[in-house]
Short mmCIF file of C-alpha atoms in Angstrom, two decimals:
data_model
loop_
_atom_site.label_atom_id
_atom_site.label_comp_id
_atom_site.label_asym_id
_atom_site.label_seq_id
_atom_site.Cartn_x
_atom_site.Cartn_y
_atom_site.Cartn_z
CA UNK A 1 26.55 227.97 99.77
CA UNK A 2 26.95 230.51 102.46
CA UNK A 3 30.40 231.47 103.94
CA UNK A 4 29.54 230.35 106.94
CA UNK A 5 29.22 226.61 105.83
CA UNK A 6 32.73 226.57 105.13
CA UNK A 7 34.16 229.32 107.72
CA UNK A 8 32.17 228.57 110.56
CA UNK A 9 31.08 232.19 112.80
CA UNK A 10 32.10 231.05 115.98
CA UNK A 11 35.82 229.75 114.86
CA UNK A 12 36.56 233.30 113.28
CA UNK A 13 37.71 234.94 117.06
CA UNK A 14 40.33 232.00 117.40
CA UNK A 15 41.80 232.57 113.90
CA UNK A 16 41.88 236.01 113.83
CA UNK A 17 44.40 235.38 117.01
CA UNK A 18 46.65 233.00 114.90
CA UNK A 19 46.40 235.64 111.88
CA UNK A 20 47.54 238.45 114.01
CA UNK A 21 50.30 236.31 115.19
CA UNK A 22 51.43 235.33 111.41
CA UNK A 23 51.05 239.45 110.68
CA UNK A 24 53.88 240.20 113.56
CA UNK A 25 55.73 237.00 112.65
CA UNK A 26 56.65 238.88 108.63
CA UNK A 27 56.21 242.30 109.97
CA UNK A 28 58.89 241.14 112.41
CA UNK A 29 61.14 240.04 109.75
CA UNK A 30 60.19 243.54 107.44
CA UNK A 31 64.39 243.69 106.33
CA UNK A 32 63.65 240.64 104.34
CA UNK A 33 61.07 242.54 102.33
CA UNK A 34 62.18 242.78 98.94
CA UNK A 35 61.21 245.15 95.71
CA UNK A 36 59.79 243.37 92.60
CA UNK A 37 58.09 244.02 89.10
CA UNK A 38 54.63 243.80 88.49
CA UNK A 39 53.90 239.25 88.88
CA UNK A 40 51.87 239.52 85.78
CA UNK A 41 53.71 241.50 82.83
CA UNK A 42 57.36 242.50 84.06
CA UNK A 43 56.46 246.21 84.52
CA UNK A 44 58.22 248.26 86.93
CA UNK A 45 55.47 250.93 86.18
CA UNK A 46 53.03 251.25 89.46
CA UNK A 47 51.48 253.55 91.64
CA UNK A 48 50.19 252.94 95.50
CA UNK A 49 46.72 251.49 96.08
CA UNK A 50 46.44 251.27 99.94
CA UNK A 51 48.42 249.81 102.85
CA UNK A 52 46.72 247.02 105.22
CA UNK A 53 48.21 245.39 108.41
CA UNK A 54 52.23 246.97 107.35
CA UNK A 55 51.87 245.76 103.71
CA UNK A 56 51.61 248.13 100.78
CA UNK A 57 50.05 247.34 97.57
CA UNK A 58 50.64 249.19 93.96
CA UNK A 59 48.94 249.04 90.80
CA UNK A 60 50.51 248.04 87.76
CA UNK A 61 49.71 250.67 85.05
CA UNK A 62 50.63 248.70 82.52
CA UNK A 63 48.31 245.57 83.01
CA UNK A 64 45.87 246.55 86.07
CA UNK A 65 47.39 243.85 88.49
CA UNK A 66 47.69 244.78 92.28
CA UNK A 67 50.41 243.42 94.69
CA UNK A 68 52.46 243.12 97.37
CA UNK A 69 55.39 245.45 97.25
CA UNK A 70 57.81 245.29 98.85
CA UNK A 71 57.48 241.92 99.52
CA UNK A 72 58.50 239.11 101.95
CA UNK A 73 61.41 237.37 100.62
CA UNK A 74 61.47 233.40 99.35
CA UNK A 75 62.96 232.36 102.46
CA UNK A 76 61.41 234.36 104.90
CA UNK A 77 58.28 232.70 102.67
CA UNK A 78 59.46 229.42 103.25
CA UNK A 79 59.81 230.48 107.10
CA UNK A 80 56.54 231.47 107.54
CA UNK A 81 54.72 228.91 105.94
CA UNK A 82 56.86 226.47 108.23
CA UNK A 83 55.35 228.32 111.23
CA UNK A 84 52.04 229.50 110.65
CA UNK A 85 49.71 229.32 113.38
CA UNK A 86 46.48 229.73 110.84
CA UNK A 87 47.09 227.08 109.16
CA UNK A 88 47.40 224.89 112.50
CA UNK A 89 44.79 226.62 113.47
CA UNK A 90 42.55 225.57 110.44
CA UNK A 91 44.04 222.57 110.67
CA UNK A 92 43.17 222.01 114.24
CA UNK A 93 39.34 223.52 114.28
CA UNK A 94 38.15 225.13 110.78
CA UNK A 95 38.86 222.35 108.57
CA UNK A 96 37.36 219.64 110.51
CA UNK A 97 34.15 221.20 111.22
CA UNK A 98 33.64 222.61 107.82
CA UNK A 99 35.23 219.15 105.85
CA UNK A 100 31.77 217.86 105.08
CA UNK A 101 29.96 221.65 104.02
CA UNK A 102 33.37 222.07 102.37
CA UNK A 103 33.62 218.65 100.35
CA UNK A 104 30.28 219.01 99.00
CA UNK A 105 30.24 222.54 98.27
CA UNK A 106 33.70 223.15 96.99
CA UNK A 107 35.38 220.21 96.39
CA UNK A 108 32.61 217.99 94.69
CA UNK A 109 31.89 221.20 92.24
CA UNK A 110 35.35 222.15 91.60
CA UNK A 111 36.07 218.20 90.63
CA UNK A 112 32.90 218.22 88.10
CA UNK A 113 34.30 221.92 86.60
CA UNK A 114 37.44 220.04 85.76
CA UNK A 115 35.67 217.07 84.39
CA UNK A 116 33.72 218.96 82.35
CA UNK A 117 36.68 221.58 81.00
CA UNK A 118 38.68 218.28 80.11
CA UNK A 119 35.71 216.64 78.03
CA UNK A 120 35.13 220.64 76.51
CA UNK A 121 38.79 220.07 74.73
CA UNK A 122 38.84 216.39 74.69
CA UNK A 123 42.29 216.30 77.07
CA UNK A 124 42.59 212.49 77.85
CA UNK A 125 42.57 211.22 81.70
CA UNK A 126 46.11 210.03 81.76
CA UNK A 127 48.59 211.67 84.27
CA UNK A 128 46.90 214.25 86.34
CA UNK A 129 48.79 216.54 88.67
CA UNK A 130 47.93 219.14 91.33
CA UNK A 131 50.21 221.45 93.22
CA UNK A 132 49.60 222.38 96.10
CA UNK A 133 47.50 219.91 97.79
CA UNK A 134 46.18 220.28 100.90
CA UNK A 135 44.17 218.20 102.46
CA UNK A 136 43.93 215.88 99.92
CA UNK A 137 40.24 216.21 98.80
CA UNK A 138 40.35 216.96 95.01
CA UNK A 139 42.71 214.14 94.58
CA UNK A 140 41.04 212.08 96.84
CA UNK A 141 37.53 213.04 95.24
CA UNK A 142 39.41 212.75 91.64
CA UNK A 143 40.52 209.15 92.76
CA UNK A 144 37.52 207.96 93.67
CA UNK A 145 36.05 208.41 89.64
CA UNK A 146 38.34 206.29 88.75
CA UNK A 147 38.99 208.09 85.84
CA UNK A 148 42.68 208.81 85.92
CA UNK A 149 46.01 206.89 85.13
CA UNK A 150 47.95 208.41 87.42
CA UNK A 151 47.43 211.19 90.16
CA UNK A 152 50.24 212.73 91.71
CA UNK A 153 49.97 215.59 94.41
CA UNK A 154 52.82 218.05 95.25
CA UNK A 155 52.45 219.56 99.05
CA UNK A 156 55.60 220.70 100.46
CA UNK A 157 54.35 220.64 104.02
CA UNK A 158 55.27 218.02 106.20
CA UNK A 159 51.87 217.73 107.90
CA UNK A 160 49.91 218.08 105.17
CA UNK A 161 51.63 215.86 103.02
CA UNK A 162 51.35 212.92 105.85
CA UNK A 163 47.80 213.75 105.48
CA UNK A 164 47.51 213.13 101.62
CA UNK A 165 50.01 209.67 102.08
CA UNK A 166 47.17 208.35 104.42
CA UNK A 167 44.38 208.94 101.31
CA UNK A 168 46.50 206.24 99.04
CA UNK A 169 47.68 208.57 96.34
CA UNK A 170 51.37 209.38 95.14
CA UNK A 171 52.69 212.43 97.11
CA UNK A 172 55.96 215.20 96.05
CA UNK A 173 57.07 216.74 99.13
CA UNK A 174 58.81 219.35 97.59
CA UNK A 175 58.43 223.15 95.77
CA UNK A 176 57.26 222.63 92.08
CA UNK A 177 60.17 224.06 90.84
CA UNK A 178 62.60 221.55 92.49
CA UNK A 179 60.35 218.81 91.08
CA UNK A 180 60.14 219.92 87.84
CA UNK A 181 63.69 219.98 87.40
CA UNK A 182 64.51 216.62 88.64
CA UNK A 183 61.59 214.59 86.99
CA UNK A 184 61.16 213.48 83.26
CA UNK A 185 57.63 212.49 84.13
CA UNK A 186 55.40 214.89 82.51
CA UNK A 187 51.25 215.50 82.57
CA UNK A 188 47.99 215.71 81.04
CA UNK A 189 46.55 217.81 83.54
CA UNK A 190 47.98 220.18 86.06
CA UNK A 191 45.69 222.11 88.52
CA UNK A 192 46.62 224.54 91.16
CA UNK A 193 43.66 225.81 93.30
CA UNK A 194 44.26 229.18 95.61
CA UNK A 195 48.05 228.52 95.05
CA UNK A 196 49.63 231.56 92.54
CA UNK A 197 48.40 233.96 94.54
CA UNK A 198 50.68 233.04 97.77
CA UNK A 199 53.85 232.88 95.42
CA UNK A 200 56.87 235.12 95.51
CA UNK A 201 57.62 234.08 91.97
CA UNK A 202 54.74 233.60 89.69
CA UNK A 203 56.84 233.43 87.00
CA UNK A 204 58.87 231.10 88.11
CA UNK A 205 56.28 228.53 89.18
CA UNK A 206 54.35 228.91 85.66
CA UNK A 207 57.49 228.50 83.94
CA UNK A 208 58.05 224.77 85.98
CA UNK A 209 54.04 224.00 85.00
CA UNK A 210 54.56 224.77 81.31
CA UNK A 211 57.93 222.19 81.61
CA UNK A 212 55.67 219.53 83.32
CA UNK A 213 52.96 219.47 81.10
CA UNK A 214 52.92 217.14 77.83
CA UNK A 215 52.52 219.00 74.42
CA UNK A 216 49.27 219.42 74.29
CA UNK A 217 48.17 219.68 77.77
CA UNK A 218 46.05 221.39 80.14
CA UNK A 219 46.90 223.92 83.18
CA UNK A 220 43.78 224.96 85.57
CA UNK A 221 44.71 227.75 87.94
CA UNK A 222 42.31 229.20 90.27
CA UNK A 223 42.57 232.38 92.22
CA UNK A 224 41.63 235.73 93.38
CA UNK A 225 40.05 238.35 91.01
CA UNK A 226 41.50 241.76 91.56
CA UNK A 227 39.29 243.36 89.40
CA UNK A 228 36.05 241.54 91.21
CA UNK A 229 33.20 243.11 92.81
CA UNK A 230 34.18 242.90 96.46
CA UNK A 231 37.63 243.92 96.19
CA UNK A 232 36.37 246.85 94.31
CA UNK A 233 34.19 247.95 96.81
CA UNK A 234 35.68 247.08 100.34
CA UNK A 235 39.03 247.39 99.17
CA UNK A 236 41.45 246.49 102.05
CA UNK A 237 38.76 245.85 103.81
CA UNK A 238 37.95 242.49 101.63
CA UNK A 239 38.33 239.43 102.68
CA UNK A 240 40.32 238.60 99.79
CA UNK A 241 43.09 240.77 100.56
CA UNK A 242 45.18 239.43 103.57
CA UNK A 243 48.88 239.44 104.19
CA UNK A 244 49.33 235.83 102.72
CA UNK A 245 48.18 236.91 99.23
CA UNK A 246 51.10 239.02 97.40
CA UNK A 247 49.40 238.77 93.76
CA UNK A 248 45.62 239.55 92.04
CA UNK A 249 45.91 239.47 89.22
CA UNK A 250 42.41 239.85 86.61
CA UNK A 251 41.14 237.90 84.03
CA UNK A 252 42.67 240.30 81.60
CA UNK A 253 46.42 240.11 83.12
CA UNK A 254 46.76 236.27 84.26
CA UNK A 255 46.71 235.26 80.54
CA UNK A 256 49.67 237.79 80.14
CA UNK A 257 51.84 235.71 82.27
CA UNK A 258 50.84 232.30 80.80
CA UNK A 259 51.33 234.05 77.51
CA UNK A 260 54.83 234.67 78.83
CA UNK A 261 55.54 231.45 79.46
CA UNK A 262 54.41 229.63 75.91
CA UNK A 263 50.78 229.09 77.21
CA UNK A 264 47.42 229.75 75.29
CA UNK A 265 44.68 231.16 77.23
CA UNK A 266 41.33 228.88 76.40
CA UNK A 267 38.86 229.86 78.91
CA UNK A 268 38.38 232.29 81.91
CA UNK A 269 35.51 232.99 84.14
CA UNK A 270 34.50 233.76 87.48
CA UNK A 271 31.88 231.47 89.19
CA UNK A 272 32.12 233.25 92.44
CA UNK A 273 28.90 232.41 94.82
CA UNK A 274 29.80 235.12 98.00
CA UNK A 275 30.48 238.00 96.56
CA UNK A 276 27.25 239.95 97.24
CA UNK A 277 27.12 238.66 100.75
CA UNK A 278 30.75 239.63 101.91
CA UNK A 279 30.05 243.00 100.61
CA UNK A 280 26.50 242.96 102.12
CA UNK A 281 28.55 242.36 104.99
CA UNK A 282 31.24 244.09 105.08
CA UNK A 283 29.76 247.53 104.50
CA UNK A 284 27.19 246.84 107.03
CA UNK A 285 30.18 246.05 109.65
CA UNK A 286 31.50 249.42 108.70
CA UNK A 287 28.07 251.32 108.78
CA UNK A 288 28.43 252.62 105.39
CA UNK A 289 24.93 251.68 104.24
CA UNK A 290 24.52 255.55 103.09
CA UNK A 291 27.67 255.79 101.58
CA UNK A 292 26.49 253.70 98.96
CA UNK A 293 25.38 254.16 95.25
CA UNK A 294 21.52 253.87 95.27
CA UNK A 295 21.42 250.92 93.17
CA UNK A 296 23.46 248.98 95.32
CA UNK A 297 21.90 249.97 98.33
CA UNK A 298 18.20 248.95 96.57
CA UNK A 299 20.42 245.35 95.97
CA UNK A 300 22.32 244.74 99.13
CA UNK A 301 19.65 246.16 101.40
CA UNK A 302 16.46 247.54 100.64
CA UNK A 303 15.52 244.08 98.10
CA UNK A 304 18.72 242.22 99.40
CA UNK A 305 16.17 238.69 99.48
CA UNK A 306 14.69 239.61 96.12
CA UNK A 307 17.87 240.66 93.80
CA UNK A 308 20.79 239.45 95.39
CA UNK A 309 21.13 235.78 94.16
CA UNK A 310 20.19 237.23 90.84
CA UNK A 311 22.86 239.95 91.33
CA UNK A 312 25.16 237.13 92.49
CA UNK A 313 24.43 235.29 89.42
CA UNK A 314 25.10 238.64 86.80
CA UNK A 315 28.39 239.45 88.88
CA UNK A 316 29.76 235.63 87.87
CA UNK A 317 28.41 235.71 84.63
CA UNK A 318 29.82 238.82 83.81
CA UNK A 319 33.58 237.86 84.83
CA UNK A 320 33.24 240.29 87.71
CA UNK A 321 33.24 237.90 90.46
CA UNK A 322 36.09 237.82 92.73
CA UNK A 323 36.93 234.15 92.39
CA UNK A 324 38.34 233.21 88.95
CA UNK A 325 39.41 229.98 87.26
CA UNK A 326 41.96 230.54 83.83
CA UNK A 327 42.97 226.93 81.60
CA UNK A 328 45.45 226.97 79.23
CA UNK A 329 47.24 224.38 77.37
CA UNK A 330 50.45 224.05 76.21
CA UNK A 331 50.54 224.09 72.22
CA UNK A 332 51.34 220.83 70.07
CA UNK A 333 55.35 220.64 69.26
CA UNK A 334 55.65 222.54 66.31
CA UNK A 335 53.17 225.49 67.01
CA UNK A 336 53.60 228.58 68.73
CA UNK A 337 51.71 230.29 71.08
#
């Protein structure tokens, strides 16, 4: 996979218009910012990081999450989202002209991860939820293995949830918190891909998945690794951080906040696949070639179509890839986590 497959090159001018416009839209709005506690463990214990595009970001010492703080407020959240020209935007242009690259590289592989972490703990295919839901494509690809009982997506945007209606599964359009408390139905399987990272709440959310989820059942959460290789080294400058993402958290602190919430931790990793090249590119972009530790110049750059998918490999297998995946499961009634 290379990034451009799935964020075509010459779409990037367009959206970096809409972005700029979604910057000045909360920047705009900067009264509604509000002070929290570290997402992860509750501290109030942090120290500043660095500052990109009006938004500050502190380290928790306590648990070695980063974030957003002050933050935008739920319902200048809400707001945003409403109005938010890149997501029209990728709507419009990036989604339809990356949909095939994009099924087949992300969405085929994310659907056989989950198969496969299911069968690992021998969770049945009965009622299978995800949250936040797009497009459609993991519960459209899920549908089409005709594995489940039941598959339910939540997508509180209008648009998008006319989109998922139109694939011929059952659609919430509503914030997971709302549903959980209205519904007795509860799950096998709940999966939320590139979703806690966006929330104002973390917390809150996790505490609604635990309530959904039958004793015994499984939570997938995908996300941003704050701790991962190119956040490390192009700080702001990372792709990863943007003004939409308020939380990174690390494979050490997300299982503090399922913990928190009565979930046990089973598995973490990080099967990242662009890390190398975004920092490839990035410090090249910035000209910082010779600012670099030998051995990462030798990988990058000097051997760069030698080492680095072998460097690309040791960077996922060593948890220190800045995608990660977590899944937990709620414990049996009766047992404690």
């Amino acid at each position: 996979m290379k990034e451009d497959d799935i964020r075509p090159s010459r779409l990037q001018a367009g959206q970096r218009v809409a972005l700029l416009h979604d910057i000045a839209f909360l920047l705009a709005r900067n009264e509604e910012f509000v002070q929290c506690a570290c997402p992860a463990c509750g501290s109030e214990r942090a120290r500043p990081r660095f500052e990109k595009n009006g938004f500050r970001y502190v380290d928790c010492l306590d648990c070695t999450s980063f974030y957003v703080n002050p933050r935008p407020g739920e319902r200048l959240l809400a707001d945003f989202y409403r109005q938010s020209e890149n997501y029209a935007y990728w709507a419009r242009h990036i989604y339809p002209a990356s949909a095939e690259a994009r099924h087949q590289s992300v969405i085929v592989p994310r659907v056989e991860r989950v198969l496969e972490l299911c069968q690992r703990i021998g969770l049945p295919c009965g009622d299978l939820l995800e949250v936040g839901a797009g497009y459609g494509s993991f519960c459209r690809e899920m549908q089409q293995r005709g594995l489940w009982q039941r598959i339910v997506g939540i997508e509180p945007t209008p648009d998008l949830a006319a989109i998922c209606r139109e694939q011929g599964f059952e659609v919430v359009e509503q914030p997971v918190e709302v549903y959980a408390a209205a519904t007795a139905q509860r799950f096998d399987l709940i999966a939320a891909f590139e979703v806690i990272e966006h929330l104002f709440d973390p917390g809150q959310v996790v505490a609604s998945l635990s309530a959904l989820l039958r004793p015994g059942g499984a939570l997938i959460l995908t996300c941003p690794n704050g701790a991962g290789f190119d956040v490390q080294q192009l700080g702001p400058e990372s792709p990863c951080v943007d003004h939409e993402h308020l939380n990174y958290f690390n494979t050490r602190s997300l299982p503090l906040l399922l913990q928190r919430h009565g979930l046990e931790t089973l598995a973490w990793f990080t099967p990242g696949k662009l890390d190398a090249e975004l920092v490839r590119k990035g410090v090249k972009a910035q000209g910082r070639e010779a600012e670099l530790d030998p051995f990462l110049q030798e990988v990058l750059f000097n051997r760069w179509d030698e080492l680095g998918p072998a460097f690309q490999r040791f960077l996922a297998e060593s948890g220190m890839s800045s995608h990660m995946w977590v899944m937990a499961r709620k414990p049996e009634e009766g047992t404690r986590v």
